[in-house]
Short mmCIF file of C-alpha atoms in Angstrom, two decimals:
data_model
loop_
_atom_site.label_atom_id
_atom_site.label_comp_id
_atom_site.label_asym_id
_atom_site.label_seq_id
_atom_site.Cartn_x
_atom_site.Cartn_y
_atom_site.Cartn_z
CA MET A 1 30.43 -13.68 -14.25
CA GLU A 2 27.72 -15.37 -12.17
CA GLU A 3 24.81 -13.08 -11.26
CA ARG A 4 24.66 -12.44 -7.52
CA PRO A 5 21.59 -11.73 -5.36
CA ILE A 6 22.56 -8.04 -5.19
CA ASP A 7 22.71 -7.93 -9.00
CA ARG A 8 19.22 -9.43 -9.30
CA LEU A 9 17.93 -7.06 -6.63
CA LEU A 10 19.23 -3.96 -8.41
CA HIS A 11 17.96 -5.13 -11.80
CA GLN A 12 14.46 -5.80 -10.46
CA ALA A 13 14.45 -2.50 -8.57
CA ARG A 14 15.17 -0.67 -11.83
CA THR A 15 12.32 -2.60 -13.47
CA LEU A 16 10.01 -1.28 -10.75
CA GLY A 17 11.26 2.28 -11.24
CA MET A 18 13.37 2.45 -8.07
CA ASN A 19 16.84 3.97 -8.05
CA GLN A 20 19.42 3.04 -5.42
CA THR A 21 18.24 5.74 -3.02
CA LYS A 22 14.59 4.64 -3.23
CA LEU A 23 15.59 1.02 -2.84
CA ALA A 24 17.60 1.88 0.25
CA GLU A 25 14.57 3.67 1.75
CA ARG A 26 12.40 0.64 0.99
CA LEU A 27 14.89 -1.65 2.73
CA GLY A 28 15.55 0.66 5.67
CA VAL A 29 19.29 0.92 4.94
CA SER A 30 21.54 3.67 3.59
CA PRO A 31 22.56 4.00 -0.09
CA GLN A 32 26.13 3.38 1.10
CA ASP A 33 25.06 -0.01 2.47
CA ILE A 34 23.87 -0.99 -0.98
CA THR A 35 27.11 0.28 -2.52
CA ASN A 36 29.00 -1.92 -0.05
CA TRP A 37 26.81 -4.90 -0.98
CA LYS A 38 27.69 -4.33 -4.64
CA LYS A 39 31.36 -4.68 -3.72
CA ARG A 40 31.23 -7.46 -1.12
CA GLY A 41 27.88 -9.14 -1.66
CA MET A 42 24.59 -8.91 0.23
CA PRO A 43 24.54 -10.43 3.74
CA ALA A 44 22.32 -13.52 3.90
CA GLU A 45 20.17 -12.05 6.66
CA TRP A 46 18.93 -9.39 4.20
CA HIS A 47 17.82 -11.82 1.47
CA ALA A 48 14.19 -12.15 2.64
CA THR A 49 13.69 -8.40 3.14
CA ALA A 50 15.35 -7.60 -0.18
CA ALA A 51 13.20 -10.11 -2.07
CA GLN A 52 10.02 -8.67 -0.56
CA ALA A 53 11.08 -5.13 -1.47
CA VAL A 54 11.08 -6.01 -5.18
CA LEU A 55 8.02 -8.31 -5.10
CA GLU A 56 9.98 -11.52 -5.53
CA SER A 57 10.78 -14.67 -3.58
CA VAL A 58 14.03 -15.54 -1.83
CA GLU A 59 14.37 -18.46 -4.26
CA TRP A 60 14.26 -16.03 -7.18
CA LEU A 61 16.78 -13.73 -5.51
CA LEU A 62 19.20 -16.64 -5.05
CA GLY A 63 18.81 -17.71 -8.68
CA LEU A 64 16.92 -20.89 -7.82
CA GLN A 65 13.67 -19.85 -9.48
CA VAL A 66 13.01 -18.17 -12.81
CA ARG A 67 10.05 -15.79 -12.84
CA PRO A 68 8.71 -13.39 -15.46
CA SER A 69 9.39 -9.71 -15.00
CA ILE A 70 6.67 -7.52 -13.50
CA PRO A 71 5.24 -6.21 -16.82
CA GLN A 72 4.70 -9.81 -17.99
CA ILE A 73 2.75 -11.00 -14.97
CA GLY A 74 -1.02 -11.21 -15.40
CA ALA A 75 -3.27 -10.46 -12.47
CA LEU A 76 -6.03 -12.94 -11.73
CA SER A 77 -8.90 -11.37 -9.82
CA LEU A 78 -10.46 -13.45 -7.07
CA GLY A 79 -13.06 -15.79 -8.54
CA SER A 80 -12.29 -14.68 -12.09
CA GLU A 81 -10.75 -16.41 -15.09
CA VAL A 82 -9.80 -13.18 -16.86
CA LYS A 83 -6.08 -12.39 -16.90
CA THR A 84 -5.17 -8.75 -17.45
CA PRO A 85 -1.66 -7.23 -17.49
CA ARG A 86 -1.29 -5.06 -14.40
CA ARG A 87 1.33 -2.96 -12.70
CA HIS A 88 2.50 -3.76 -9.18
CA ARG A 89 3.86 -1.76 -6.27
CA SER A 90 4.42 -3.00 -2.74
CA VAL A 91 3.30 -0.76 0.11
CA PRO A 92 4.10 -0.91 3.85
CA ILE A 93 1.53 -1.93 6.44
CA VAL A 94 1.69 0.57 9.31
CA SER A 95 -0.19 1.09 12.56
CA TRP A 96 -3.35 3.17 12.85
CA ILE A 97 -1.49 5.57 15.14
CA ARG A 98 1.16 6.12 12.48
CA ALA A 99 -1.52 6.53 9.83
CA VAL A 100 -3.55 9.23 11.58
CA LEU A 101 -0.36 11.17 12.26
CA TRP A 102 0.80 10.81 8.65
CA ASN A 103 3.22 13.45 7.39
CA GLU A 104 5.84 13.97 4.71
CA ASP A 105 8.36 11.67 6.39
CA PRO A 106 8.32 8.01 5.24
CA PRO A 107 7.75 5.42 7.97
CA THR A 108 10.89 4.04 9.57
CA ARG A 109 11.75 0.38 9.39
CA GLU A 110 10.53 -0.05 12.98
CA GLU A 111 7.11 1.43 12.07
CA ILE A 112 6.50 -1.05 9.22
CA PHE A 113 4.84 -4.33 10.17
CA LYS A 114 5.30 -5.97 6.76
CA TRP A 115 4.95 -5.19 3.05
CA VAL A 116 1.88 -5.93 0.94
CA ASN A 117 3.75 -7.69 -1.85
CA ASP A 118 0.85 -9.13 -3.83
CA PHE A 119 -0.94 -5.81 -4.25
CA VAL A 120 -2.16 -5.42 -7.84
CA VAL A 121 -3.87 -2.36 -9.25
CA PRO A 122 -5.02 -1.00 -12.60
CA LYS A 123 -2.53 1.42 -14.12
CA GLN A 124 -4.64 4.48 -13.38
CA SER A 125 -4.76 3.78 -9.63
CA LEU A 126 -1.16 2.70 -9.05
CA PRO A 127 -0.32 3.92 -5.53
CA GLY A 128 2.38 6.56 -5.13
CA GLU A 129 5.63 6.46 -3.22
CA ARG A 130 3.96 7.57 0.05
CA ALA A 131 1.12 5.05 -0.07
CA PHE A 132 0.63 2.76 2.92
CA ALA A 133 -1.62 -0.09 4.01
CA LEU A 134 -3.73 -0.71 7.11
CA VAL A 135 -5.34 -3.81 8.57
CA MET A 136 -8.98 -3.00 9.27
CA ASP A 137 -10.19 -3.37 12.85
CA LEU A 138 -13.02 -0.84 12.82
CA GLU A 139 -16.35 -2.50 13.60
CA TYR A 140 -18.31 0.35 11.99
CA MET A 141 -17.03 -0.73 8.55
CA ILE A 142 -19.10 -3.92 8.67
CA ASN A 143 -22.28 -3.44 6.66
CA PRO A 144 -25.00 -6.03 7.47
CA ILE A 145 -26.89 -5.33 4.23
CA PRO A 146 -26.15 -7.97 1.55
CA GLY A 147 -24.48 -6.59 -1.55
CA GLN A 148 -23.17 -3.47 0.18
CA LEU A 149 -19.46 -2.81 0.70
CA SER A 150 -18.20 -4.22 3.99
CA LEU A 151 -14.63 -4.05 5.29
CA PRO A 152 -14.52 -6.47 8.22
CA PRO A 153 -11.55 -6.75 10.62
CA GLY A 154 -8.55 -8.28 8.87
CA THR A 155 -9.25 -6.60 5.53
CA ILE A 156 -6.19 -4.77 4.19
CA ILE A 157 -6.79 -1.35 2.67
CA VAL A 158 -4.25 0.71 0.74
CA VAL A 159 -4.27 4.48 1.24
CA ASP A 160 -2.50 7.05 -0.96
CA PRO A 161 -2.01 10.51 0.61
CA ASP A 162 -1.04 11.95 -2.78
CA HIS A 163 -4.03 10.61 -4.74
CA PRO A 164 -6.78 13.24 -5.18
CA SER A 165 -10.18 12.39 -3.71
CA ASP A 166 -13.66 13.71 -4.35
CA ALA A 167 -17.25 12.96 -3.42
CA GLY A 168 -17.97 9.27 -3.93
CA ASP A 169 -14.42 8.12 -3.16
CA TYR A 170 -13.47 6.11 -0.09
CA VAL A 171 -10.99 7.92 2.14
CA LEU A 172 -9.07 7.63 5.36
CA ALA A 173 -9.76 10.68 7.50
CA ARG A 174 -9.42 11.66 11.14
CA GLU A 175 -11.50 13.44 13.75
CA LEU A 176 -10.34 17.04 14.05
CA GLU A 177 -10.22 17.09 17.84
CA THR A 178 -9.34 13.49 18.79
CA HIS A 179 -7.48 12.33 15.65
CA SER A 180 -9.56 9.13 15.75
CA PRO A 181 -9.44 7.35 12.36
CA ILE A 182 -12.43 7.34 10.01
CA VAL A 183 -12.76 5.17 6.92
CA GLY A 184 -15.73 5.67 4.65
CA ARG A 185 -17.20 7.22 1.52
CA LEU A 186 -16.75 10.95 1.02
CA VAL A 187 -20.15 12.62 0.61
CA ARG A 188 -20.87 16.22 -0.38
CA LYS A 189 -23.99 17.89 1.03
CA GLY A 190 -24.20 21.38 -0.38
CA ALA A 191 -20.95 23.07 0.58
CA ALA A 192 -20.27 20.57 3.38
CA LEU A 193 -18.23 17.37 3.22
CA GLU A 194 -18.96 14.25 5.27
CA VAL A 195 -17.54 10.75 5.55
CA GLN A 196 -20.21 8.05 5.65
CA VAL A 197 -19.05 4.83 7.28
CA ALA A 198 -20.34 1.42 6.18
CA ARG A 199 -22.82 0.82 9.00
CA PRO A 200 -26.06 2.53 7.91
CA ASP A 201 -27.22 3.12 11.49
CA LEU A 202 -24.28 5.41 12.29
CA PRO A 203 -24.22 9.12 11.41
CA ALA A 204 -21.81 10.62 8.91
CA VAL A 205 -18.75 12.45 10.26
CA GLU A 206 -18.45 16.08 9.19
CA ILE A 207 -15.21 17.15 7.54
CA LYS A 208 -14.62 20.69 8.74
CA ASP A 209 -11.07 21.05 7.39
CA PRO A 210 -10.28 18.68 4.48
CA THR A 211 -6.58 19.59 4.40
CA GLN A 212 -6.20 18.60 8.04
CA GLN A 213 -8.70 15.73 8.24
CA ILE A 214 -8.46 13.80 4.96
CA ILE A 215 -5.28 11.74 5.07
CA GLY A 216 -5.62 9.97 1.74
CA ARG A 217 -7.80 8.12 -0.71
CA VAL A 218 -8.42 4.40 -0.26
CA LEU A 219 -7.44 2.88 -3.59
CA GLU A 220 -8.06 -0.82 -3.03
CA TYR A 221 -8.68 -3.46 -0.44
CA GLN A 222 -7.45 -7.01 -0.07
CA LEU A 223 -10.10 -8.71 -2.21
CA ASN A 224 -8.50 -7.01 -5.24
CA GLN A 225 -11.60 -4.96 -6.06
CA GLN A 226 -11.15 -1.30 -6.86
CA LEU A 227 -13.06 1.18 -4.72
#
């Protein structure tokens, strides 16, 4: 029997560790929809979204392109010739408003701008199921000092609410009163915690209640360099 797009989708989803329920959440459909697709075939209008959900191309999903499975793909760091086997997971890009109000509920399909499908991380920092991405537009994350970390507008960062963070890590936090977003390095001064943004002329932001203010740890950014 010829392999159909839905068959390839389900096989690749299993390779990525997603069951039918998780795949349905990733696609923004119900598990019953996927069951129906298994019986009748996947509608053509879902091919692009389905391919993105499992880190593949539409051509691959339609059987027009043969690609190695995820564990066989080597990641090539920007400007590097070293190929290292890596693990992949796509994460949704959401708005800053959605991010600072992050909770246990996954973002709806309407709240997701797109998926970061080429996100590659070392095994130890693989983002969890609730991880999300943001497009930087915070001017205070531009550091004018050469050699220092700078996250200019347009940089994509990936945040994991379930990844533990400690002093020295980069985090996404929020102001306690205004819920304004803060991205920076977590610094401990005695018993106090602060988030230091990239611009050296700006003061650190005090973290009065870590459980309420720290949303998640920033694992990576778009240049494929681990923070």
